[in-house]
Amino acid sequence: MCADMDLRDRSFLMKREGVRHGDRLFPLEKYDVVLSEEFPLVPAHWHEEAEFTWIRSGSCVYHIDLCDYPVGEGDVILLPPRVLHSAGSFPESRMVSESFVFHMNFPGASGSDLCSMKYLRPFANREVQFPYVFSSGHSVNPHLRDLMSRLIKLYESQ
C-alpha cells in the first residue's frame, strides 16, 4: 500500500461521496461505468461502503490510496470502506466496468459468527490487507469473477 489516508484530514473528508448506495432494506447498488474520451475519469472520492469492481473490457488507471494501479480486461478490484479512489482512462481508449458498492452489514459484518469476526470485520476495518487489484492472472481472480457474475444475475433478478 502506498499511503493510508488520515481519516481526520480535511482534504480527505471533503472527498466523501454524497451518494446513497442502496437503501436500508437492500444496502447494495450496482454501477456500470464507461470511461472514454467523453467521460475520461471518475473523480477522487471515498464512501462508507465497500466496492467490488470487474473490468469488463478495455483498460484504465485506478488511483487507490495515492497509488496508481493500471487495470485491464478481467481484472477485479476490491476496496474496503473509506478508501480514497478514482479512475482515469488513457487517451483514445475505452474502459467498461461493473461495480457493486455495498454496506458491510450486507454480507453480515455486524454479525457475531466466525466468518464475520475473522474475515469481514477485519477487512472493513482494514486490520487485514488484501491486494486492491486481483489481475486476471491472479489465482483468486477466476473465483472473484464467478462471484461477480452471480451477483450481477441475482441483482438483475432482484
Short mmCIF file of C-alpha atoms in Angstrom, two decimals:
data_model
loop_
_atom_site.label_atom_id
_atom_site.label_comp_id
_atom_site.label_asym_id
_atom_site.label_seq_id
_atom_site.Cartn_x
_atom_site.Cartn_y
_atom_site.Cartn_z
CA MET A 1 0.00 0.00 0.00
CA CYS A 2 1.34 3.45 -0.87
CA ALA A 3 -0.33 5.58 1.78
CA ASP A 4 -3.20 5.32 4.19
CA MET A 5 -5.25 8.46 4.12
CA ASP A 6 -5.72 10.08 7.51
CA LEU A 7 -9.46 9.88 8.17
CA ARG A 8 -9.21 13.18 10.09
CA ASP A 9 -7.51 15.03 7.21
CA ARG A 10 -9.78 17.83 5.98
CA SER A 11 -8.97 17.32 2.29
CA PHE A 12 -9.78 13.62 2.66
CA LEU A 13 -13.05 14.35 4.45
CA MET A 14 -14.08 16.73 1.67
CA LYS A 15 -13.84 13.90 -0.89
CA ARG A 16 -16.59 11.89 0.79
CA GLU A 17 -19.12 10.83 -1.81
CA GLY A 18 -22.61 12.12 -1.02
CA VAL A 19 -24.45 9.38 -2.89
CA ARG A 20 -26.58 6.87 -1.02
CA HIS A 21 -25.80 3.33 -2.18
CA GLY A 22 -28.94 1.26 -1.91
CA ASP A 23 -31.34 1.60 0.99
CA ARG A 24 -31.89 0.11 4.45
CA LEU A 25 -33.62 -2.99 3.10
CA PHE A 26 -31.18 -3.51 0.22
CA PRO A 27 -27.85 -1.78 1.05
CA LEU A 28 -26.25 -2.51 -2.31
CA GLU A 29 -26.07 -0.58 -5.58
CA LYS A 30 -24.74 -1.66 -8.98
CA TYR A 31 -22.93 0.81 -11.22
CA ASP A 32 -21.98 0.38 -14.86
CA VAL A 33 -19.09 2.70 -15.70
CA VAL A 34 -17.78 3.56 -19.15
CA LEU A 35 -14.63 5.67 -19.33
CA SER A 36 -13.98 7.18 -22.74
CA GLU A 37 -12.88 10.41 -24.39
CA GLU A 38 -16.28 11.90 -23.48
CA PHE A 39 -16.13 10.75 -19.84
CA PRO A 40 -12.43 10.17 -19.09
CA LEU A 41 -12.46 9.90 -15.30
CA VAL A 42 -14.19 9.08 -12.09
CA PRO A 43 -13.20 11.85 -9.66
CA ALA A 44 -11.42 11.05 -6.39
CA HIS A 45 -13.90 10.05 -3.70
CA TRP A 46 -14.49 7.66 -0.82
CA HIS A 47 -17.57 6.22 0.86
CA GLU A 48 -18.52 4.31 3.98
CA GLU A 49 -19.29 1.26 1.86
CA ALA A 50 -17.01 -1.34 0.27
CA GLU A 51 -16.65 -1.59 -3.51
CA PHE A 52 -16.26 -4.61 -5.78
CA THR A 53 -15.42 -3.88 -9.45
CA TRP A 54 -14.89 -6.03 -12.52
CA ILE A 55 -13.16 -4.55 -15.58
CA ARG A 56 -15.24 -6.00 -18.41
CA SER A 57 -13.24 -4.52 -21.28
CA GLY A 58 -10.54 -2.01 -22.04
CA SER A 59 -8.09 -0.54 -19.58
CA CYS A 60 -7.55 2.45 -17.33
CA VAL A 61 -5.63 3.50 -14.24
CA TYR A 62 -7.20 3.27 -10.80
CA HIS A 63 -5.77 5.63 -8.19
CA ILE A 64 -6.18 3.98 -4.79
CA ASP A 65 -4.70 5.36 -1.57
CA LEU A 66 -2.42 7.63 -3.62
CA CYS A 67 -1.03 4.76 -5.73
CA ASP A 68 -1.57 4.06 -9.43
CA TYR A 69 -2.89 0.66 -10.48
CA PRO A 70 -3.12 0.05 -14.23
CA VAL A 71 -6.04 -2.34 -14.77
CA GLY A 72 -7.37 -4.15 -17.79
CA GLU A 73 -9.98 -6.57 -19.02
CA GLY A 74 -10.72 -9.31 -16.49
CA ASP A 75 -9.13 -7.57 -13.52
CA VAL A 76 -11.11 -7.35 -10.27
CA ILE A 77 -10.82 -4.55 -7.73
CA LEU A 78 -11.86 -4.97 -4.09
CA LEU A 79 -11.88 -1.87 -1.89
CA PRO A 80 -12.72 -1.80 1.80
CA PRO A 81 -14.77 1.10 3.17
CA ARG A 82 -13.23 4.58 3.46
CA VAL A 83 -10.55 4.16 0.78
CA LEU A 84 -9.86 7.16 -1.44
CA HIS A 85 -10.06 6.13 -5.09
CA SER A 86 -10.57 7.42 -8.61
CA ALA A 87 -10.13 6.13 -12.15
CA GLY A 88 -8.89 7.68 -15.37
CA SER A 89 -8.80 6.40 -18.91
CA PHE A 90 -5.94 6.52 -21.33
CA PRO A 91 -6.33 8.90 -24.31
CA GLU A 92 -8.42 7.36 -27.09
CA SER A 93 -9.23 4.30 -25.01
CA ARG A 94 -12.44 2.97 -23.55
CA MET A 95 -12.96 1.03 -20.33
CA VAL A 96 -16.17 -0.68 -19.28
CA SER A 97 -16.66 -1.94 -15.72
CA GLU A 98 -19.38 -3.16 -13.41
CA SER A 99 -19.22 -2.28 -9.73
CA PHE A 100 -21.15 -3.07 -6.61
CA VAL A 101 -20.99 -0.63 -3.74
CA PHE A 102 -22.36 -2.15 -0.55
CA HIS A 103 -22.52 -1.56 3.16
CA MET A 104 -20.50 -4.17 5.05
CA ASN A 105 -23.61 -5.15 7.02
CA PHE A 106 -25.00 -6.55 3.76
CA PRO A 107 -22.66 -9.58 3.78
CA GLY A 108 -23.01 -9.80 7.57
CA ALA A 109 -20.07 -7.85 9.00
CA SER A 110 -22.10 -6.84 12.04
CA GLY A 111 -22.81 -10.46 12.95
CA SER A 112 -21.14 -12.44 15.69
CA ASP A 113 -20.45 -15.55 13.62
CA LEU A 114 -16.93 -16.79 12.87
CA CYS A 115 -16.88 -15.52 9.27
CA SER A 116 -17.88 -12.02 10.38
CA MET A 117 -15.40 -11.82 13.19
CA LYS A 118 -12.49 -13.45 11.37
CA TYR A 119 -12.84 -12.00 7.84
CA LEU A 120 -15.49 -9.34 7.26
CA ARG A 121 -14.84 -7.02 10.21
CA PRO A 122 -11.04 -7.08 9.83
CA PHE A 123 -11.46 -6.32 6.10
CA ALA A 124 -13.92 -3.48 6.80
CA ASN A 125 -11.66 -2.01 9.49
CA ARG A 126 -8.54 -2.50 7.35
CA GLU A 127 -6.93 -4.65 10.04
CA VAL A 128 -6.20 -7.24 7.38
CA GLN A 129 -4.94 -6.15 3.96
CA PHE A 130 -5.79 -7.81 0.68
CA PRO A 131 -4.46 -6.61 -2.65
CA TYR A 132 -6.76 -3.94 -4.06
CA VAL A 133 -6.37 -5.35 -7.58
CA PHE A 134 -6.61 -9.01 -8.47
CA SER A 135 -5.22 -9.14 -12.01
CA SER A 136 -6.61 -11.63 -14.49
CA GLY A 137 -3.56 -13.84 -13.82
CA HIS A 138 -4.05 -13.93 -10.02
CA SER A 139 -5.11 -17.34 -8.67
CA VAL A 140 -8.16 -15.86 -6.88
CA ASN A 141 -9.34 -13.86 -9.91
CA PRO A 142 -11.50 -16.60 -11.53
CA HIS A 143 -13.34 -17.11 -8.23
CA LEU A 144 -13.95 -13.37 -7.84
CA ARG A 145 -15.19 -13.07 -11.44
CA ASP A 146 -17.52 -16.03 -10.86
CA LEU A 147 -18.81 -14.35 -7.70
CA MET A 148 -19.31 -11.09 -9.62
CA SER A 149 -21.21 -12.91 -12.39
CA ARG A 150 -23.51 -14.50 -9.84
CA LEU A 151 -24.02 -11.16 -8.06
CA ILE A 152 -24.92 -9.48 -11.35
CA LYS A 153 -27.51 -12.16 -12.17
CA LEU A 154 -29.01 -12.01 -8.67
CA TYR A 155 -29.04 -8.21 -8.67
CA GLU A 156 -30.74 -8.02 -12.05
CA SER A 157 -33.37 -10.52 -10.94
CA GLN A 158 -33.85 -8.92 -7.52
#
